[in-house]
DNA sequence: TTAATATATGAACATATATTCATTTGAATG
DNA sequence: CATTCAAATGAATATATGTTCATATATTAA
């Protein structure tokens, strides 16, 4: 007799789904786990910016910025808007902002940075 | 005449502090950016577990678990308690739990997993 | 003390990832 | 159309990271 928790084949299926899910969660956090991307995201907290602006502001090559923006795009952390030749990026939703700010608050408290 | 925002040397000092801070934030998120560590953390949501338990439960070698627990320890995501030869690990504080759950909720919604 | 068990650690290896450099695409303008 | 400017992309390289394997440490039991 089987129930929804002890049948081994069924549990394996569930485990696989769970593992896929956790893999995605890890991938999601991984995107926040890079200084360049964090700096980009933090810059976008104050509003949309184009690629050149970001490169100048952060003193990082246009190429590096562009590569990282692609990662951010692919993971839906930013959205963009084209206007002529320039592309303006901004944070995708408040979820992103919330998580970013949570992390910043955590480190600020932990390391005792001035508020 | 200088003020607290335009003096270039002073700004550089501020930038350095800010960059150090953002580096730490990225490091912090990086810890969440690995499936094994996420699986460990998720397992600890239901309470403390020892190393062997985790290795069995997650079907990951004792060594791999131990290496990752070290990373989690060094970043204050978990704390531990020794009892004889066994070491019990648990989540450090609710901050960790909050961020983990935020990420899981985000992915669940984004990917449309069943609640 | 010897054996057994739980955990930690170091070295080696394979893979992933970020940056640079060169080039390309695409849009506006002369 | 040729040029210029903004952004994207591909290849190459250097570095970081996770796992395995072998071994060490530490605690308990025989």
Short mmCIF file of N, CA, C and O in Angstrom, two decimals, chain A residues 35 38 42 103-109 111 113, chain B residues 15-27:
data_model
loop_
_atom_site.label_atom_id
_atom_site.label_comp_id
_atom_site.label_asym_id
_atom_site.label_seq_id
_atom_site.Cartn_x
_atom_site.Cartn_y
_atom_site.Cartn_z
N UNK A 35 30.18 41.57 -7.18
CA UNK A 35 30.28 43.00 -6.85
C UNK A 35 29.80 43.89 -7.98
O UNK A 35 29.09 44.86 -7.73
N UNK A 38 26.07 43.77 -8.13
CA UNK A 38 25.50 44.46 -6.97
C UNK A 38 25.62 45.97 -7.14
O UNK A 38 24.68 46.72 -6.85
N UNK A 42 22.53 48.46 -7.23
CA UNK A 42 22.44 49.55 -6.26
C UNK A 42 22.30 50.90 -6.98
O UNK A 42 21.54 51.75 -6.54
N UNK A 103 19.73 42.40 2.06
CA UNK A 103 21.14 42.02 2.14
C UNK A 103 21.99 43.17 2.65
O UNK A 103 22.87 42.99 3.50
N UNK A 104 21.71 44.36 2.16
CA UNK A 104 22.49 45.52 2.56
C UNK A 104 22.29 45.81 4.05
O UNK A 104 23.24 46.08 4.77
N UNK A 105 21.04 45.74 4.48
CA UNK A 105 20.75 45.97 5.90
C UNK A 105 21.48 44.93 6.74
O UNK A 105 22.11 45.25 7.76
N UNK A 106 21.42 43.71 6.31
CA UNK A 106 22.06 42.62 7.06
C UNK A 106 23.55 42.90 7.26
O UNK A 106 24.08 42.83 8.37
N UNK A 107 24.23 43.22 6.17
CA UNK A 107 25.67 43.47 6.24
C UNK A 107 25.96 44.73 7.05
O UNK A 107 26.90 44.76 7.85
N UNK A 108 25.14 45.74 6.86
CA UNK A 108 25.34 46.99 7.60
C UNK A 108 25.30 46.71 9.10
O UNK A 108 26.18 47.13 9.84
N UNK A 109 24.34 45.95 9.52
CA UNK A 109 24.23 45.62 10.95
C UNK A 109 25.37 44.74 11.40
O UNK A 109 25.99 44.97 12.43
N UNK A 111 28.36 44.28 10.13
CA UNK A 111 29.68 44.90 10.14
C UNK A 111 29.70 46.22 10.88
O UNK A 111 30.75 46.85 11.00
N UNK A 113 28.40 49.15 10.06
CA UNK A 113 28.58 50.34 9.27
C UNK A 113 27.70 51.45 9.85
O UNK A 113 26.63 51.18 10.39
N UNK B 15 33.99 56.45 -1.62
CA UNK B 15 33.78 55.41 -2.61
C UNK B 15 34.40 54.10 -2.17
O UNK B 15 33.81 53.04 -2.34
N UNK B 16 35.60 54.19 -1.62
CA UNK B 16 36.26 52.97 -1.18
C UNK B 16 35.45 52.25 -0.12
O UNK B 16 35.26 51.03 -0.16
N UNK B 17 34.96 53.00 0.86
CA UNK B 17 34.14 52.42 1.91
C UNK B 17 32.90 51.79 1.31
O UNK B 17 32.53 50.66 1.65
N UNK B 18 32.27 52.53 0.39
CA UNK B 18 31.06 52.04 -0.26
C UNK B 18 31.35 50.76 -1.03
O UNK B 18 30.61 49.80 -0.96
N UNK B 19 32.47 50.75 -1.74
CA UNK B 19 32.82 49.56 -2.52
C UNK B 19 33.12 48.37 -1.61
O UNK B 19 32.73 47.24 -1.91
N UNK B 20 33.80 48.63 -0.51
CA UNK B 20 34.05 47.56 0.45
C UNK B 20 32.72 47.00 0.94
O UNK B 20 32.54 45.78 1.02
N UNK B 21 31.84 47.91 1.24
CA UNK B 21 30.53 47.51 1.72
C UNK B 21 29.80 46.64 0.69
O UNK B 21 29.33 45.54 1.00
N UNK B 22 29.79 47.11 -0.55
CA UNK B 22 29.09 46.36 -1.60
C UNK B 22 29.78 45.03 -1.89
O UNK B 22 29.13 44.05 -2.24
N UNK B 23 31.08 45.00 -1.72
CA UNK B 23 31.81 43.74 -1.87
C UNK B 23 31.31 42.73 -0.84
O UNK B 23 31.05 41.57 -1.15
N UNK B 24 31.15 43.20 0.39
CA UNK B 24 30.65 42.32 1.45
C UNK B 24 29.24 41.85 1.16
O UNK B 24 28.89 40.70 1.43
N UNK B 25 28.42 42.76 0.65
CA UNK B 25 27.05 42.38 0.31
C UNK B 25 27.06 41.27 -0.73
O UNK B 25 26.36 40.27 -0.61
N UNK B 26 27.90 41.45 -1.75
CA UNK B 26 28.00 40.43 -2.80
C UNK B 26 28.48 39.10 -2.22
O UNK B 26 27.93 38.04 -2.53
N UNK B 27 29.49 39.17 -1.37
CA UNK B 27 30.00 37.95 -0.73
C UNK B 27 28.89 37.23 0.03
O UNK B 27 28.78 36.01 -0.02
#
